[in-house]
Amino acid sequence: MINDTARHPAADRSQSQVMALTRRPTAIIVDDSAAFRNSLAVLLDRMNIAPLPVALSKEVPELARVTRPELICLDLIVDGKPDLGILRQLRQDPDLAEVPVLIFSNHPERTLHWEALSLGCVDILDKPVKLRRLHKALQRCKLFGGTRRYLRAPFPWPVELIYEGCQSTMQSLTLSERGIFLCCDEPLPKQSDVWVRIPVPSGQTLEVGGQVIYNYLAERDNPASPAGMAIKFDRMTTVDAEQLTELVTNQLIGDILSEQPEPLIHPEPES
């Protein structure tokens, strides 16, 4: 894995710009482990989901009624023993019964897993959590109104754009395994063919070709939303694709991997 976990000074600003583009879904996170709770909160935040971490599972139903989250993440273990009581409460509450629930567990008893699924849990993820496994589970929750097949992360770095033989430097906002969003006052027309040179921690650049699939002009009444364009990569080698996956993965969990006191979250190669 690319080993460069330093945060760019523009990272926090970039994340706020991401939030300005779309309303972020909210996720309540409850877990006995503060380390796991905090790591998952950081990761979901980078995946454009607003986390609400709480330490006590008994607080979840009331908090959910107040905040109306789009997702609830539960620990299977409560006070040192397996307990599905909170999941039952959520499913019996007419206002919360349809909220997607993900359960995180390192408990070996699979009977409890089947019981949780029978109660309407969307998925159960083993600890330590595999990044791509989590990504697939989040897709099933349909938090963004559609599927997001590829991993994406905040990417507050300047990149070089080449269009019709002209080269320019633009600020990127997010990077996925198959595309990038660039901030610019005058986005290119849709279907424009471009090349993008992306910096990697080795000091080299990754050059991939793509096509503009979406452009956005900042509205006068919403200046916080940056003008820009989304580019889908459609000209790259297998090695390029592997480097993109490594780069996006590092942006999401590179520092988490280096700082976690015990195995909590780890990458998972695409099958």
CSV table of C-alpha atoms in Angstrom, one decimal:
chain,number,residue,atom,x,y,z
A,1,MET,CA,0.0,0.0,0.0
A,2,ILE,CA,1.1,3.6,-0.7
A,3,ASN,CA,2.4,4.8,2.6
A,4,ASP,CA,1.6,8.5,2.9
A,5,THR,CA,-0.9,9.3,5.6
A,6,ALA,CA,-0.2,13.1,5.9
A,7,ARG,CA,-3.3,15.2,5.7
A,8,HIS,CA,-3.2,18.1,3.3
A,9,PRO,CA,-4.1,21.5,4.9
A,10,ALA,CA,-7.0,21.8,2.5
A,11,ALA,CA,-8.5,18.5,3.6
A,12,ASP,CA,-11.0,19.8,6.0
A,13,ARG,CA,-12.1,22.6,3.6
A,14,SER,CA,-12.4,20.0,0.8
A,15,GLN,CA,-14.6,17.8,3.0
A,16,SER,CA,-16.9,20.8,3.7
A,17,GLN,CA,-17.2,21.4,-0.1
A,18,VAL,CA,-18.1,17.7,-0.6
A,19,MET,CA,-20.9,18.2,2.0
A,20,ALA,CA,-22.1,21.3,0.1
A,21,LEU,CA,-22.7,19.3,-3.1
A,22,THR,CA,-25.2,17.0,-1.5
A,23,ARG,CA,-26.9,16.6,1.8
A,24,ARG,CA,-25.0,13.9,3.7
A,25,PRO,CA,-26.9,11.0,5.1
A,26,THR,CA,-26.5,10.5,8.9
A,27,ALA,CA,-25.4,7.4,10.6
A,28,ILE,CA,-25.6,6.6,14.3
A,29,ILE,CA,-22.7,4.5,15.5
A,30,VAL,CA,-22.8,2.6,18.8
A,31,ASP,CA,-20.1,0.3,20.0
A,32,ASP,CA,-18.5,-0.7,23.4
A,33,SER,CA,-15.1,0.0,22.0
A,34,ALA,CA,-14.2,3.7,21.8
A,35,ALA,CA,-11.3,2.9,19.4
A,36,PHE,CA,-13.6,1.1,17.0
A,37,ARG,CA,-16.4,3.6,17.3
A,38,ASN,CA,-14.0,6.5,16.6
A,39,SER,CA,-12.3,4.8,13.7
A,40,LEU,CA,-15.6,3.9,12.0
A,41,ALA,CA,-16.8,7.5,12.5
A,42,VAL,CA,-13.7,8.8,10.8
A,43,LEU,CA,-14.1,6.4,7.9
A,44,LEU,CA,-17.8,7.0,7.3
A,45,ASP,CA,-17.1,10.8,7.4
A,46,ARG,CA,-14.6,10.3,4.6
A,47,MET,CA,-17.2,8.3,2.7
A,48,ASN,CA,-19.5,11.3,2.9
A,49,ILE,CA,-21.7,10.0,5.7
A,50,ALA,CA,-22.2,12.2,8.8
A,51,PRO,CA,-21.4,10.1,11.9
A,52,LEU,CA,-23.1,10.3,15.3
A,53,PRO,CA,-21.0,8.1,17.6
A,54,VAL,CA,-22.6,7.1,20.9
A,55,ALA,CA,-21.2,4.9,23.7
A,56,LEU,CA,-24.4,3.5,25.2
A,57,SER,CA,-26.7,1.4,23.0
A,58,LYS,CA,-29.7,2.3,25.2
A,59,GLU,CA,-29.5,5.8,23.9
A,60,VAL,CA,-29.9,4.8,20.3
A,61,PRO,CA,-33.8,4.6,20.0
A,62,GLU,CA,-34.3,8.1,21.5
A,63,LEU,CA,-31.4,9.6,19.5
A,64,ALA,CA,-32.8,8.0,16.3
A,65,ARG,CA,-36.2,9.5,16.9
A,66,VAL,CA,-34.7,13.0,17.3
A,67,THR,CA,-32.1,12.9,14.5
A,68,ARG,CA,-33.9,10.6,12.0
A,69,PRO,CA,-30.7,9.0,10.7
A,70,GLU,CA,-30.4,7.2,7.3
A,71,LEU,CA,-28.3,4.4,8.9
A,72,ILE,CA,-27.7,2.8,12.3
A,73,CYS,CA,-24.6,0.8,13.1
A,74,LEU,CA,-24.9,-1.5,16.1
A,75,ASP,CA,-22.4,-3.6,18.0
A,76,LEU,CA,-23.7,-7.1,18.6
A,77,ILE,CA,-22.0,-7.2,22.0
A,78,VAL,CA,-23.6,-5.0,24.8
A,79,ASP,CA,-22.0,-4.9,28.2
A,80,GLY,CA,-19.8,-7.9,27.3
A,81,LYS,CA,-22.5,-10.2,26.0
A,82,PRO,CA,-24.5,-10.6,22.8
A,83,ASP,CA,-27.8,-8.7,22.8
A,84,LEU,CA,-30.3,-8.0,20.0
A,85,GLY,CA,-32.6,-6.0,22.2
A,86,ILE,CA,-31.9,-2.6,20.6
A,87,LEU,CA,-32.5,-4.0,17.1
A,88,ARG,CA,-35.8,-5.4,18.3
A,89,GLN,CA,-36.8,-2.0,19.7
A,90,LEU,CA,-36.0,-0.3,16.4
A,91,ARG,CA,-38.0,-2.8,14.4
A,92,GLN,CA,-41.0,-2.4,16.7
A,93,ASP,CA,-41.0,1.4,16.4
A,94,PRO,CA,-43.1,2.5,13.4
A,95,ASP,CA,-41.0,5.6,13.0
A,96,LEU,CA,-37.7,3.7,12.9
A,97,ALA,CA,-38.6,0.3,11.5
A,98,GLU,CA,-37.4,1.1,8.0
A,99,VAL,CA,-34.1,2.6,8.9
A,100,PRO,CA,-31.2,0.4,7.6
A,101,VAL,CA,-29.2,-1.3,10.3
A,102,LEU,CA,-25.7,-2.7,10.0
A,103,ILE,CA,-24.3,-4.9,12.8
A,104,PHE,CA,-20.6,-5.2,13.6
A,105,SER,CA,-19.5,-8.3,15.4
A,106,ASN,CA,-16.6,-10.5,16.4
A,107,HIS,CA,-18.9,-13.0,18.1
A,108,PRO,CA,-18.4,-16.5,16.6
A,109,GLU,CA,-22.0,-17.7,17.2
A,110,ARG,CA,-23.6,-17.6,13.7
A,111,THR,CA,-27.1,-18.4,15.1
A,112,LEU,CA,-27.2,-14.8,16.4
A,113,HIS,CA,-26.3,-13.5,13.0
A,114,TRP,CA,-29.2,-15.4,11.4
A,115,GLU,CA,-31.5,-14.0,14.1
A,116,ALA,CA,-30.3,-10.5,13.4
A,117,LEU,CA,-31.0,-10.9,9.7
A,118,SER,CA,-34.4,-12.3,10.4
A,119,LEU,CA,-35.1,-9.1,12.4
A,120,GLY,CA,-34.4,-7.0,9.3
A,121,CYS,CA,-30.7,-6.2,9.7
A,122,VAL,CA,-29.3,-5.3,6.3
A,123,ASP,CA,-25.9,-7.0,6.9
A,124,ILE,CA,-23.5,-8.2,9.6
A,125,LEU,CA,-19.9,-7.4,9.3
A,126,ASP,CA,-17.1,-9.2,11.1
A,127,LYS,CA,-14.5,-7.3,13.1
A,128,PRO,CA,-12.0,-6.2,12.0
A,129,VAL,CA,-14.0,-4.6,9.3
A,130,LYS,CA,-12.9,-5.0,5.7
A,131,LEU,CA,-13.1,-1.8,3.8
A,132,ARG,CA,-14.6,-3.2,0.6
A,133,ARG,CA,-17.0,-5.4,2.5
A,134,LEU,CA,-18.3,-2.3,4.3
A,135,HIS,CA,-18.6,-0.4,1.0
A,136,LYS,CA,-20.8,-3.2,-0.4
A,137,ALA,CA,-23.0,-3.2,2.7
A,138,LEU,CA,-23.4,0.6,2.4
A,139,GLN,CA,-24.5,0.2,-1.2
A,140,ARG,CA,-27.3,-2.1,-0.1
A,141,CYS,CA,-28.5,0.6,2.3
A,142,LYS,CA,-29.0,2.9,-0.7
A,143,LEU,CA,-28.0,6.0,1.3
A,144,PHE,CA,-27.3,8.1,-1.8
A,145,GLY,CA,-30.3,7.2,-3.9
A,146,GLY,CA,-28.4,4.8,-6.1
A,147,THR,CA,-25.4,2.5,-6.2
A,148,ARG,CA,-21.8,3.7,-5.8
A,149,ARG,CA,-19.9,0.7,-7.2
A,150,TYR,CA,-16.4,2.1,-6.7
A,151,LEU,CA,-14.7,3.4,-3.6
A,152,ARG,CA,-14.3,7.2,-3.4
A,153,ALA,CA,-12.5,9.5,-1.0
A,154,PRO,CA,-11.9,13.2,-0.4
A,155,PHE,CA,-8.8,14.2,-2.5
A,156,PRO,CA,-7.8,17.9,-1.9
A,157,TRP,CA,-4.9,17.9,-4.3
A,158,PRO,CA,-4.2,19.9,-7.5
A,159,VAL,CA,-4.1,17.8,-10.7
A,160,GLU,CA,-3.2,18.5,-14.3
A,161,LEU,CA,-5.9,18.4,-16.9
A,162,ILE,CA,-5.1,18.1,-20.6
A,163,TYR,CA,-7.9,19.0,-23.1
A,164,GLU,CA,-7.4,19.5,-26.9
A,165,GLY,CA,-3.6,19.8,-26.4
A,166,CYS,CA,-3.9,22.5,-23.7
A,167,GLN,CA,-2.7,21.8,-20.1
A,168,SER,CA,-4.1,23.4,-16.9
A,169,THR,CA,-3.9,22.9,-13.2
A,170,MET,CA,-7.2,22.3,-11.3
A,171,GLN,CA,-8.1,21.6,-7.7
A,172,SER,CA,-9.6,18.1,-7.2
A,173,LEU,CA,-12.3,17.5,-4.7
A,174,THR,CA,-13.0,13.7,-4.7
A,175,LEU,CA,-11.3,10.7,-6.3
A,176,SER,CA,-12.8,7.3,-7.0
A,177,GLU,CA,-11.4,4.2,-8.4
A,178,ARG,CA,-12.9,5.2,-11.8
A,179,GLY,CA,-13.3,8.9,-11.7
A,180,ILE,CA,-12.5,12.3,-10.3
A,181,PHE,CA,-14.4,15.6,-9.5
A,182,LEU,CA,-12.5,18.8,-10.4
A,183,CYS,CA,-13.3,22.3,-9.2
A,184,CYS,CA,-13.4,24.9,-12.0
A,185,ASP,CA,-15.3,28.1,-12.8
A,186,GLU,CA,-15.9,27.0,-16.4
A,187,PRO,CA,-16.5,23.3,-16.6
A,188,LEU,CA,-16.0,21.5,-20.0
A,189,PRO,CA,-19.0,20.3,-21.9
A,190,LYS,CA,-20.3,16.8,-21.3
A,191,GLN,CA,-18.5,14.1,-23.4
A,192,SER,CA,-15.3,16.1,-23.6
A,193,ASP,CA,-12.3,13.7,-23.8
A,194,VAL,CA,-9.5,14.6,-21.4
A,195,TRP,CA,-6.4,13.3,-19.8
A,196,VAL,CA,-5.8,13.7,-16.1
A,197,ARG,CA,-2.4,13.6,-14.4
A,198,ILE,CA,-2.8,12.7,-10.7
A,199,PRO,CA,0.1,13.0,-8.2
A,200,VAL,CA,1.0,9.9,-6.2
A,201,PRO,CA,3.1,9.8,-3.0
A,202,SER,CA,6.1,8.4,-4.8
A,203,GLY,CA,6.5,11.8,-6.4
A,204,GLN,CA,5.4,10.5,-9.8
A,205,THR,CA,2.1,11.1,-11.6
A,206,LEU,CA,-0.6,8.8,-12.8
A,207,GLU,CA,-2.0,9.7,-16.2
A,208,VAL,CA,-5.4,8.4,-17.1
A,209,GLY,CA,-7.9,9.3,-19.9
A,210,GLY,CA,-11.5,10.0,-19.3
A,211,GLN,CA,-14.7,11.8,-20.4
A,212,VAL,CA,-16.7,14.6,-18.7
A,213,ILE,CA,-20.0,13.0,-17.6
A,214,TYR,CA,-21.3,15.8,-15.4
A,215,ASN,CA,-20.7,19.6,-15.0
A,216,TYR,CA,-22.0,22.1,-12.5
A,217,LEU,CA,-22.0,25.8,-12.3
A,218,ALA,CA,-22.1,27.4,-8.9
A,219,GLU,CA,-25.4,29.1,-8.1
A,220,ARG,CA,-25.4,32.7,-7.0
A,221,ASP,CA,-27.6,31.8,-4.0
A,222,ASN,CA,-25.3,28.9,-3.0
A,223,PRO,CA,-21.7,30.1,-3.3
A,224,ALA,CA,-20.5,27.3,-1.0
A,225,SER,CA,-21.2,24.8,-3.7
A,226,PRO,CA,-18.1,24.7,-6.0
A,227,ALA,CA,-18.5,24.8,-9.7
A,228,GLY,CA,-16.8,21.8,-11.4
A,229,MET,CA,-17.1,18.7,-13.4
A,230,ALA,CA,-17.0,14.9,-12.9
A,231,ILE,CA,-14.8,12.9,-15.1
A,232,LYS,CA,-15.2,9.1,-15.7
A,233,PHE,CA,-11.9,7.3,-16.4
A,234,ASP,CA,-12.2,5.1,-19.5
A,235,ARG,CA,-8.6,4.9,-20.8
A,236,MET,CA,-6.2,3.3,-18.3
A,237,THR,CA,-4.2,0.1,-17.9
A,238,THR,CA,-4.7,-2.6,-15.3
A,239,VAL,CA,-1.7,-1.2,-13.5
A,240,ASP,CA,-3.3,2.3,-13.5
A,241,ALA,CA,-6.5,0.8,-12.0
A,242,GLU,CA,-4.5,-0.9,-9.3
A,243,GLN,CA,-2.7,2.4,-8.4
A,244,LEU,CA,-6.0,4.2,-8.3
A,245,THR,CA,-7.5,1.7,-5.9
A,246,GLU,CA,-4.4,1.9,-3.7
A,247,LEU,CA,-4.5,5.7,-3.7
A,248,VAL,CA,-8.2,5.9,-2.8
A,249,THR,CA,-7.8,3.2,-0.1
A,250,ASN,CA,-4.9,5.1,1.4
A,251,GLN,CA,-7.0,8.3,1.5
A,252,LEU,CA,-9.8,6.5,3.3
A,253,ILE,CA,-7.9,4.5,5.8
A,254,GLY,CA,-4.1,5.0,5.5
A,255,ASP,CA,-3.8,6.9,8.8
A,256,ILE,CA,-6.4,4.7,10.5
A,257,LEU,CA,-4.2,1.6,9.7
A,258,SER,CA,-1.1,3.3,11.1
A,259,GLU,CA,-2.7,4.6,14.3
A,260,GLN,CA,-5.2,1.9,15.4
A,261,PRO,CA,-4.2,0.2,18.7
A,262,GLU,CA,-5.5,-3.1,17.5
A,263,PRO,CA,-6.9,-4.5,14.2
A,264,LEU,CA,-10.1,-2.6,13.6
A,265,ILE,CA,-10.3,-1.8,9.9
A,266,HIS,CA,-8.2,-3.1,7.1
A,267,PRO,CA,-8.2,-3.0,3.3
A,268,GLU,CA,-9.6,-5.9,1.2
A,269,PRO,CA,-8.4,-6.6,-2.4
A,270,GLU,CA,-11.1,-6.5,-5.0
A,271,SER,CA,-12.1,-10.0,-5.9
